[in-house]
């Protein structure tokens, strides 16, 4: 496999163990026949309605789950090989929906240092990793703060700092903005955009189409299968399909599509709100 592939799923199916016995019926797999690959430095959006398999797929990318059938290869290592799991977990970090569940330290600094300390790095290296991670997530001023004093958005950026301090080259974020207010959401997205510019590989799971404007590619899951894959501007054009897939179309995207269809706005793809304002009221 070429080194520029971060993660490759080959015909992956997954059924939760025990699910059939619990319900006494034949259970649909959570994932069926998924084939996809994530390239180094890409920012991929993973979309789909509730229960479509997004979290199950995300958990395959750092070996929290292994395929019932097929192969999941991360940086050339099969997640089904237990010997590779520690290296895979270092390379691909997960950030979950609820920031409260990801805190391990008392202060911002301690929390961020937890990963590199566990990796057994020398103190100088730990300090450097922590500094860099807090700078990248805009938390430098808060380094001495007790974690309980942080806002939801700051806690979620702290979770990202923890992943950066591990020196993971890929971050998989499972609805990281779901519990944040608009400001917390915007700040987290700005951090992700900056990480993307710096070359990190990012996989963002979200319900909100307005959050994927800067992603390179989108993958839509429907009932555990890949229903669509392609560039983000094309996805925004597919209003009918989006409705069918249970994905909400944000007002800004709907407005852009209307204006674009009438040739009113020159903007080539769905803009950010300030870009739209600038285009309409120059
Ligand atoms: N721990 C579990 N045990 C059994 N079934 C599960 C479990 N977690 C998720 N599922 C089922 O797997 C399917 C996909 O779920 P999930 O990956 O959580 O979807 P999403 O993240 O897109 O909402 C759903 O049908 C869900 O009910
Ligand atoms: Mg989920």
mmCIF file of C-alpha atoms and ligand atoms in Angstrom:
data_model
loop_
_atom_site.group_PDB
_atom_site.id
_atom_site.type_symbol
_atom_site.label_atom_id
_atom_site.label_comp_id
_atom_site.label_asym_id
_atom_site.label_seq_id
_atom_site.Cartn_x
_atom_site.Cartn_y
_atom_site.Cartn_z
ATOM 1 C CA UNK A 1 0.000 0.000 0.000
ATOM 2 C CA UNK A 2 1.387 3.452 -0.858
ATOM 3 C CA UNK A 3 2.487 5.432 2.201
ATOM 4 C CA UNK A 4 0.100 8.284 1.418
ATOM 5 C CA UNK A 5 -2.914 6.204 2.475
ATOM 6 C CA UNK A 6 -3.837 6.746 6.129
ATOM 7 C CA UNK A 7 -6.737 4.356 6.370
ATOM 8 C CA UNK A 8 -8.241 1.898 3.962
ATOM 9 C CA UNK A 9 -11.400 -0.149 4.459
ATOM 10 C CA UNK A 10 -11.751 -3.104 2.122
ATOM 11 C CA UNK A 11 -15.273 -4.496 1.917
ATOM 12 C CA UNK A 12 -15.796 -4.025 5.650
ATOM 13 C CA UNK A 13 -18.924 -5.325 7.332
ATOM 14 C CA UNK A 14 -19.591 -5.144 11.038
ATOM 15 C CA UNK A 15 -22.369 -6.549 13.209
ATOM 16 C CA UNK A 16 -22.456 -5.738 16.928
ATOM 17 C CA UNK A 17 -21.986 -8.962 18.870
ATOM 18 C CA UNK A 18 -25.012 -9.986 20.884
ATOM 19 C CA UNK A 19 -27.307 -7.653 18.974
ATOM 20 C CA UNK A 20 -29.210 -10.544 17.359
ATOM 21 C CA UNK A 21 -29.627 -12.531 20.579
ATOM 22 C CA UNK A 22 -30.933 -9.484 22.467
ATOM 23 C CA UNK A 23 -33.713 -8.796 20.006
ATOM 24 C CA UNK A 24 -34.323 -12.404 19.044
ATOM 25 C CA UNK A 25 -34.395 -11.409 15.393
ATOM 26 C CA UNK A 26 -32.023 -11.293 12.481
ATOM 27 C CA UNK A 27 -30.075 -8.087 12.901
ATOM 28 C CA UNK A 28 -28.933 -5.806 10.124
ATOM 29 C CA UNK A 29 -25.164 -5.217 10.213
ATOM 30 C CA UNK A 30 -24.140 -1.727 11.400
ATOM 31 C CA UNK A 31 -21.774 -1.565 8.392
ATOM 32 C CA UNK A 32 -22.014 -3.583 5.190
ATOM 33 C CA UNK A 33 -19.509 -3.782 2.375
ATOM 34 C CA UNK A 34 -17.740 -0.495 3.055
ATOM 35 C CA UNK A 35 -14.787 0.242 0.805
ATOM 36 C CA UNK A 36 -13.071 3.594 1.161
ATOM 37 C CA UNK A 37 -9.708 5.167 1.765
ATOM 38 C CA UNK A 38 -8.485 8.280 3.539
ATOM 39 C CA UNK A 39 -5.371 9.923 2.127
ATOM 40 C CA UNK A 40 -2.632 11.697 4.048
ATOM 41 C CA UNK A 41 -3.491 15.351 4.688
ATOM 42 C CA UNK A 42 -7.119 15.035 3.592
ATOM 43 C CA UNK A 43 -10.012 16.550 5.531
ATOM 44 C CA UNK A 44 -12.909 14.172 5.014
ATOM 45 C CA UNK A 45 -16.461 14.770 6.222
ATOM 46 C CA UNK A 46 -18.492 11.742 7.211
ATOM 47 C CA UNK A 47 -22.220 12.408 7.021
ATOM 48 C CA UNK A 48 -25.392 10.446 7.560
ATOM 49 C CA UNK A 49 -28.565 10.396 9.606
ATOM 50 C CA UNK A 50 -28.793 8.900 13.098
ATOM 51 C CA UNK A 51 -27.963 5.217 13.146
ATOM 52 C CA UNK A 52 -26.386 5.247 9.662
ATOM 53 C CA UNK A 53 -23.132 3.829 11.056
ATOM 54 C CA UNK A 54 -20.901 6.918 11.370
ATOM 55 C CA UNK A 55 -19.661 6.183 14.897
ATOM 56 C CA UNK A 56 -19.202 2.504 14.121
ATOM 57 C CA UNK A 57 -17.079 3.420 11.099
ATOM 58 C CA UNK A 58 -15.074 5.979 13.097
ATOM 59 C CA UNK A 59 -14.285 3.370 15.742
ATOM 60 C CA UNK A 60 -12.849 1.097 13.047
ATOM 61 C CA UNK A 61 -10.277 3.759 12.186
ATOM 62 C CA UNK A 62 -8.422 3.388 15.464
ATOM 63 C CA UNK A 63 -9.184 -0.263 16.181
ATOM 64 C CA UNK A 64 -11.799 0.346 18.882
ATOM 65 C CA UNK A 65 -13.843 -2.003 16.688
ATOM 66 C CA UNK A 66 -12.518 -4.529 14.197
ATOM 67 C CA UNK A 67 -14.389 -5.715 11.100
ATOM 68 C CA UNK A 68 -16.603 -8.793 11.327
ATOM 69 C CA UNK A 69 -15.728 -9.228 7.657
ATOM 70 C CA UNK A 70 -13.204 -7.508 5.389
ATOM 71 C CA UNK A 71 -10.078 -5.566 6.342
ATOM 72 C CA UNK A 72 -9.327 -2.214 7.901
ATOM 73 C CA UNK A 73 -5.739 -1.129 7.228
ATOM 74 C CA UNK A 74 -4.302 1.887 9.065
ATOM 75 C CA UNK A 75 -0.876 3.121 7.929
ATOM 76 C CA UNK A 76 -0.323 -0.302 6.404
ATOM 77 C CA UNK A 77 -1.282 -2.173 9.592
ATOM 78 C CA UNK A 78 -4.348 -4.381 9.914
ATOM 79 C CA UNK A 79 -6.523 -3.377 12.879
ATOM 80 C CA UNK A 80 -7.354 -7.079 13.326
ATOM 81 C CA UNK A 81 -3.741 -7.755 14.356
ATOM 82 C CA UNK A 82 -3.590 -7.095 18.136
ATOM 83 C CA UNK A 83 0.161 -6.412 17.948
ATOM 84 C CA UNK A 84 -0.522 -3.327 15.832
ATOM 85 C CA UNK A 85 -3.243 -1.831 17.998
ATOM 86 C CA UNK A 86 -1.006 0.378 20.227
ATOM 87 C CA UNK A 87 0.724 1.893 17.163
ATOM 88 C CA UNK A 88 -2.641 2.422 15.444
ATOM 89 C CA UNK A 89 -4.089 4.152 18.532
ATOM 90 C CA UNK A 90 -1.088 6.501 18.634
ATOM 91 C CA UNK A 91 -1.359 7.317 14.948
ATOM 92 C CA UNK A 92 -5.130 7.889 14.884
ATOM 93 C CA UNK A 93 -6.700 9.756 17.791
ATOM 94 C CA UNK A 94 -10.426 9.988 18.475
ATOM 95 C CA UNK A 95 -12.300 13.023 19.741
ATOM 96 C CA UNK A 96 -15.810 12.239 20.922
ATOM 97 C CA UNK A 97 -19.046 14.186 21.194
ATOM 98 C CA UNK A 98 -19.026 14.773 24.937
ATOM 99 C CA UNK A 99 -15.945 16.707 26.067
ATOM 100 C CA UNK A 100 -16.648 15.818 29.711
ATOM 101 C CA UNK A 101 -15.873 12.162 29.045
ATOM 102 C CA UNK A 102 -12.406 12.826 27.681
ATOM 103 C CA UNK A 103 -10.826 14.673 30.574
ATOM 104 C CA UNK A 104 -8.165 12.867 32.584
ATOM 105 C CA UNK A 105 -6.173 15.671 34.276
ATOM 106 C CA UNK A 106 -6.975 18.357 36.860
ATOM 107 C CA UNK A 107 -5.504 21.306 34.985
ATOM 108 C CA UNK A 108 -5.312 22.025 31.254
ATOM 109 C CA UNK A 109 -1.570 21.413 31.282
ATOM 110 C CA UNK A 110 -1.812 18.126 33.208
ATOM 111 C CA UNK A 111 -4.586 16.883 30.987
ATOM 112 C CA UNK A 112 -2.592 17.601 27.834
ATOM 113 C CA UNK A 113 0.564 16.009 29.264
ATOM 114 C CA UNK A 114 -1.211 12.742 30.097
ATOM 115 C CA UNK A 115 -0.709 11.129 26.664
ATOM 116 C CA UNK A 116 2.988 11.932 26.166
ATOM 117 C CA UNK A 117 3.684 10.969 29.808
ATOM 118 C CA UNK A 118 2.113 7.582 29.123
ATOM 119 C CA UNK A 119 4.304 7.273 26.053
ATOM 120 C CA UNK A 120 7.272 7.573 28.429
ATOM 121 C CA UNK A 121 8.801 10.645 26.758
ATOM 122 C CA UNK A 122 11.540 12.657 28.516
ATOM 123 C CA UNK A 123 10.239 15.757 30.379
ATOM 124 C CA UNK A 124 11.696 18.213 27.839
ATOM 125 C CA UNK A 125 9.832 16.516 24.993
ATOM 126 C CA UNK A 126 6.619 16.386 27.015
ATOM 127 C CA UNK A 127 6.852 20.124 27.721
ATOM 128 C CA UNK A 128 7.422 20.863 24.037
ATOM 129 C CA UNK A 129 4.492 18.681 22.949
ATOM 130 C CA UNK A 130 2.215 20.317 25.540
ATOM 131 C CA UNK A 131 3.281 23.835 24.515
ATOM 132 C CA UNK A 132 2.719 23.141 20.829
ATOM 133 C CA UNK A 133 -0.630 21.438 21.424
ATOM 134 C CA UNK A 134 -1.945 24.259 23.625
ATOM 135 C CA UNK A 135 -0.750 26.886 21.132
ATOM 136 C CA UNK A 136 -2.460 25.079 18.234
ATOM 137 C CA UNK A 137 -5.761 24.900 20.123
ATOM 138 C CA UNK A 138 -5.701 28.454 21.509
ATOM 139 C CA UNK A 139 -5.446 27.288 25.111
ATOM 140 C CA UNK A 140 -2.032 28.668 26.060
ATOM 141 C CA UNK A 141 -3.519 31.304 28.364
ATOM 142 C CA UNK A 142 -5.503 28.620 30.154
ATOM 143 C CA UNK A 143 -2.670 26.205 30.805
ATOM 144 C CA UNK A 144 -2.837 26.527 34.614
ATOM 145 C CA UNK A 145 -6.644 26.599 34.740
ATOM 146 C CA UNK A 146 -8.555 23.799 36.422
ATOM 147 C CA UNK A 147 -10.371 21.873 33.723
ATOM 148 C CA UNK A 148 -13.775 22.356 35.389
ATOM 149 C CA UNK A 149 -13.533 26.120 34.764
ATOM 150 C CA UNK A 150 -13.414 25.664 30.958
ATOM 151 C CA UNK A 151 -16.382 26.191 28.637
ATOM 152 C CA UNK A 152 -17.669 23.256 26.561
ATOM 153 C CA UNK A 153 -15.843 24.567 23.520
ATOM 154 C CA UNK A 154 -12.588 24.930 25.458
ATOM 155 C CA UNK A 155 -12.970 21.389 26.807
ATOM 156 C CA UNK A 156 -13.429 20.095 23.291
ATOM 157 C CA UNK A 157 -10.321 21.992 22.141
ATOM 158 C CA UNK A 158 -8.540 20.442 25.127
ATOM 159 C CA UNK A 159 -9.513 17.008 23.791
ATOM 160 C CA UNK A 160 -7.952 18.019 20.456
ATOM 161 C CA UNK A 161 -4.837 19.252 22.324
ATOM 162 C CA UNK A 162 -4.573 15.829 23.968
ATOM 163 C CA UNK A 163 -4.647 14.170 20.552
ATOM 164 C CA UNK A 164 -2.014 16.586 19.207
ATOM 165 C CA UNK A 165 0.224 15.967 22.229
ATOM 166 C CA UNK A 166 0.189 12.265 21.324
ATOM 167 C CA UNK A 167 1.631 13.379 17.989
ATOM 168 C CA UNK A 168 -1.163 11.548 16.177
ATOM 169 C CA UNK A 169 -1.063 12.250 12.478
ATOM 170 C CA UNK A 170 -4.786 11.664 12.004
ATOM 171 C CA UNK A 171 -7.714 12.900 14.098
ATOM 172 C CA UNK A 172 -11.149 11.318 13.865
ATOM 173 C CA UNK A 173 -13.750 13.622 15.401
ATOM 174 C CA UNK A 174 -17.163 12.097 16.142
ATOM 175 C CA UNK A 175 -19.692 14.956 16.235
ATOM 176 C CA UNK A 176 -17.285 17.128 18.227
ATOM 177 C CA UNK A 177 -19.487 20.222 17.905
ATOM 178 C CA UNK A 178 -22.780 18.567 18.868
ATOM 179 C CA UNK A 179 -22.742 19.853 22.438
ATOM 180 C CA UNK A 180 -21.187 23.259 21.749
ATOM 181 C CA UNK A 181 -22.720 26.709 21.366
ATOM 182 C CA UNK A 182 -22.183 28.576 18.053
ATOM 183 C CA UNK A 183 -19.083 30.367 19.343
ATOM 184 C CA UNK A 184 -17.527 27.150 20.670
ATOM 185 C CA UNK A 185 -18.332 25.482 17.356
ATOM 186 C CA UNK A 186 -16.748 28.267 15.295
ATOM 187 C CA UNK A 187 -13.589 28.256 17.423
ATOM 188 C CA UNK A 188 -13.198 24.494 17.187
ATOM 189 C CA UNK A 189 -13.692 24.609 13.411
ATOM 190 C CA UNK A 190 -11.065 27.357 13.121
ATOM 191 C CA UNK A 191 -8.625 25.131 15.009
ATOM 192 C CA UNK A 192 -9.406 22.204 12.694
ATOM 193 C CA UNK A 193 -8.970 24.363 9.588
ATOM 194 C CA UNK A 194 -5.544 25.460 10.855
ATOM 195 C CA UNK A 195 -4.534 21.848 11.597
ATOM 196 C CA UNK A 196 -5.640 20.909 8.089
ATOM 197 C CA UNK A 197 -3.464 23.689 6.646
ATOM 198 C CA UNK A 198 -0.589 22.277 8.689
ATOM 199 C CA UNK A 199 -1.024 18.873 7.044
ATOM 200 C CA UNK A 200 -2.985 16.867 9.637
ATOM 201 C CA UNK A 201 -5.363 14.253 8.314
ATOM 202 C CA UNK A 202 -8.857 14.905 9.666
ATOM 203 C CA UNK A 203 -12.069 12.913 9.560
ATOM 204 C CA UNK A 204 -15.015 15.006 10.804
ATOM 205 C CA UNK A 205 -18.367 13.468 11.595
ATOM 206 C CA UNK A 206 -21.192 15.955 11.711
ATOM 207 C CA UNK A 207 -24.874 16.518 11.059
ATOM 208 C CA UNK A 208 -24.254 20.107 10.063
ATOM 209 C CA UNK A 209 -23.487 20.723 6.410
ATOM 210 C CA UNK A 210 -22.286 24.252 7.140
ATOM 211 C CA UNK A 211 -19.360 22.693 9.027
ATOM 212 C CA UNK A 212 -17.981 20.819 6.032
ATOM 213 C CA UNK A 213 -17.434 23.759 3.675
ATOM 214 C CA UNK A 214 -13.665 23.501 4.051
ATOM 215 C CA UNK A 215 -13.478 19.709 3.804
ATOM 216 C CA UNK A 216 -11.814 18.190 0.741
ATOM 217 C CA UNK A 217 -14.281 15.362 0.369
ATOM 218 C CA UNK A 218 -17.530 14.058 1.812
ATOM 219 C CA UNK A 219 -18.737 10.511 2.366
ATOM 220 C CA UNK A 220 -22.422 9.874 3.039
ATOM 221 C CA UNK A 221 -23.504 6.762 4.906
ATOM 222 C CA UNK A 222 -26.997 5.347 4.604
ATOM 223 C CA UNK A 223 -27.899 2.261 6.633
ATOM 224 C CA UNK A 224 -24.290 1.171 6.966
ATOM 225 C CA UNK A 225 -23.317 1.567 3.319
ATOM 226 C CA UNK A 226 -21.579 4.339 1.374
ATOM 227 C CA UNK A 227 -24.395 6.103 -0.498
ATOM 228 C CA UNK A 228 -22.309 8.913 -1.954
ATOM 229 C CA UNK A 229 -18.722 10.082 -2.072
ATOM 230 C CA UNK A 230 -17.316 13.193 -3.715
ATOM 231 C CA UNK A 231 -16.373 16.845 -3.529
ATOM 232 C CA UNK A 232 -18.256 19.083 -1.106
ATOM 233 C CA UNK A 233 -19.623 21.631 -3.636
ATOM 234 C CA UNK A 234 -21.220 18.752 -5.566
ATOM 235 C CA UNK A 235 -22.829 17.466 -2.409
ATOM 236 C CA UNK A 236 -24.415 20.853 -1.768
ATOM 237 C CA UNK A 237 -25.978 20.688 -5.242
ATOM 238 C CA UNK A 238 -27.722 17.429 -4.440
ATOM 239 C CA UNK A 239 -30.567 18.904 -2.425
ATOM 240 C CA UNK A 240 -33.033 16.126 -3.223
ATOM 241 C CA UNK A 241 -30.599 13.373 -2.336
ATOM 242 C CA UNK A 242 -29.607 15.123 0.891
ATOM 243 C CA UNK A 243 -33.244 15.172 1.979
ATOM 244 C CA UNK A 244 -33.556 11.504 1.117
ATOM 245 C CA UNK A 245 -30.454 10.711 3.184
ATOM 246 C CA UNK A 246 -31.903 12.575 6.163
ATOM 247 C CA UNK A 247 -29.328 15.376 6.047
ATOM 248 C CA UNK A 248 -30.552 18.870 6.900
ATOM 249 C CA UNK A 249 -29.693 21.573 4.358
ATOM 250 C CA UNK A 250 -28.558 24.756 6.115
ATOM 251 C CA UNK A 251 -30.197 28.053 5.044
ATOM 252 C CA UNK A 252 -26.888 29.479 3.781
ATOM 253 C CA UNK A 253 -26.376 26.521 1.439
ATOM 254 C CA UNK A 254 -29.973 26.704 0.215
ATOM 255 C CA UNK A 255 -29.604 30.452 -0.415
ATOM 256 C CA UNK A 256 -26.306 29.988 -2.276
ATOM 257 C CA UNK A 257 -27.820 27.244 -4.442
ATOM 258 C CA UNK A 258 -30.784 29.463 -5.378
ATOM 259 C CA UNK A 259 -28.612 32.481 -6.158
ATOM 260 C CA UNK A 260 -26.127 30.365 -8.054
ATOM 261 C CA UNK A 261 -28.857 28.738 -10.170
ATOM 262 C CA UNK A 262 -30.069 32.236 -11.143
ATOM 263 C CA UNK A 263 -26.541 33.429 -11.871
ATOM 264 C CA UNK A 264 -26.801 36.092 -9.150
ATOM 265 C CA UNK A 265 -23.713 35.210 -7.132
ATOM 266 C CA UNK A 266 -20.290 34.613 -8.632
ATOM 267 C CA UNK A 267 -19.221 32.533 -5.627
ATOM 268 C CA UNK A 268 -18.157 29.154 -7.029
ATOM 269 C CA UNK A 269 -19.042 27.139 -3.945
ATOM 270 C CA UNK A 270 -20.967 27.471 -0.723
ATOM 271 C CA UNK A 271 -19.412 30.432 1.077
ATOM 272 C CA UNK A 272 -18.994 31.193 4.743
ATOM 273 C CA UNK A 273 -21.492 33.700 6.142
ATOM 274 C CA UNK A 274 -19.022 36.668 5.956
ATOM 275 C CA UNK A 275 -18.169 35.731 2.348
ATOM 276 C CA UNK A 276 -21.864 35.679 1.451
ATOM 277 C CA UNK A 277 -22.439 39.051 3.114
ATOM 278 C CA UNK A 278 -19.442 40.490 1.259
ATOM 279 C CA UNK A 279 -20.702 39.105 -2.072
ATOM 280 C CA UNK A 280 -24.257 40.446 -1.594
ATOM 281 C CA UNK A 281 -23.354 43.814 -0.014
ATOM 282 C CA UNK A 282 -19.892 44.665 -1.348
HETATM 283 N N1 LIG B 1 -23.152 -0.962 21.143
HETATM 284 C C1 LIG B 1 -24.069 -1.307 20.230
HETATM 285 N N2 LIG B 1 -24.696 -2.510 20.282
HETATM 286 C C2 LIG B 1 -25.597 -2.862 19.334
HETATM 287 N N3 LIG B 1 -25.942 -2.093 18.285
HETATM 288 C C3 LIG B 1 -25.361 -0.886 18.185
HETATM 289 C C4 LIG B 1 -24.390 -0.428 19.147
HETATM 290 N N4 LIG B 1 -23.986 0.821 18.777
HETATM 291 C C5 LIG B 1 -24.657 1.124 17.649
HETATM 292 N N5 LIG B 1 -25.480 0.117 17.287
HETATM 293 C C6 LIG B 1 -26.348 0.078 16.087
HETATM 294 O O1 LIG B 1 -25.526 0.178 14.937
HETATM 295 C C7 LIG B 1 -26.113 1.031 13.957
HETATM 296 C C8 LIG B 1 -25.157 2.176 13.637
HETATM 297 O O2 LIG B 1 -24.981 2.966 14.801
HETATM 298 P P1 LIG B 1 -23.955 4.176 14.914
HETATM 299 O O3 LIG B 1 -22.674 3.756 14.302
HETATM 300 O O4 LIG B 1 -23.933 4.612 16.329
HETATM 301 O O5 LIG B 1 -24.657 5.257 13.979
HETATM 302 P P2 LIG B 1 -24.461 6.860 13.928
HETATM 303 O O6 LIG B 1 -23.194 7.194 14.626
HETATM 304 O O7 LIG B 1 -24.460 7.182 12.460
HETATM 305 O O8 LIG B 1 -25.662 7.458 14.597
HETATM 306 C C9 LIG B 1 -27.442 1.489 14.531
HETATM 307 O O9 LIG B 1 -28.440 0.635 14.034
HETATM 308 C C10 LIG B 1 -27.262 1.294 16.022
HETATM 309 O O10 LIG B 1 -28.504 1.004 16.637
HETATM 310 MG MG1 LIG B 2 -22.781 8.478 16.222
#
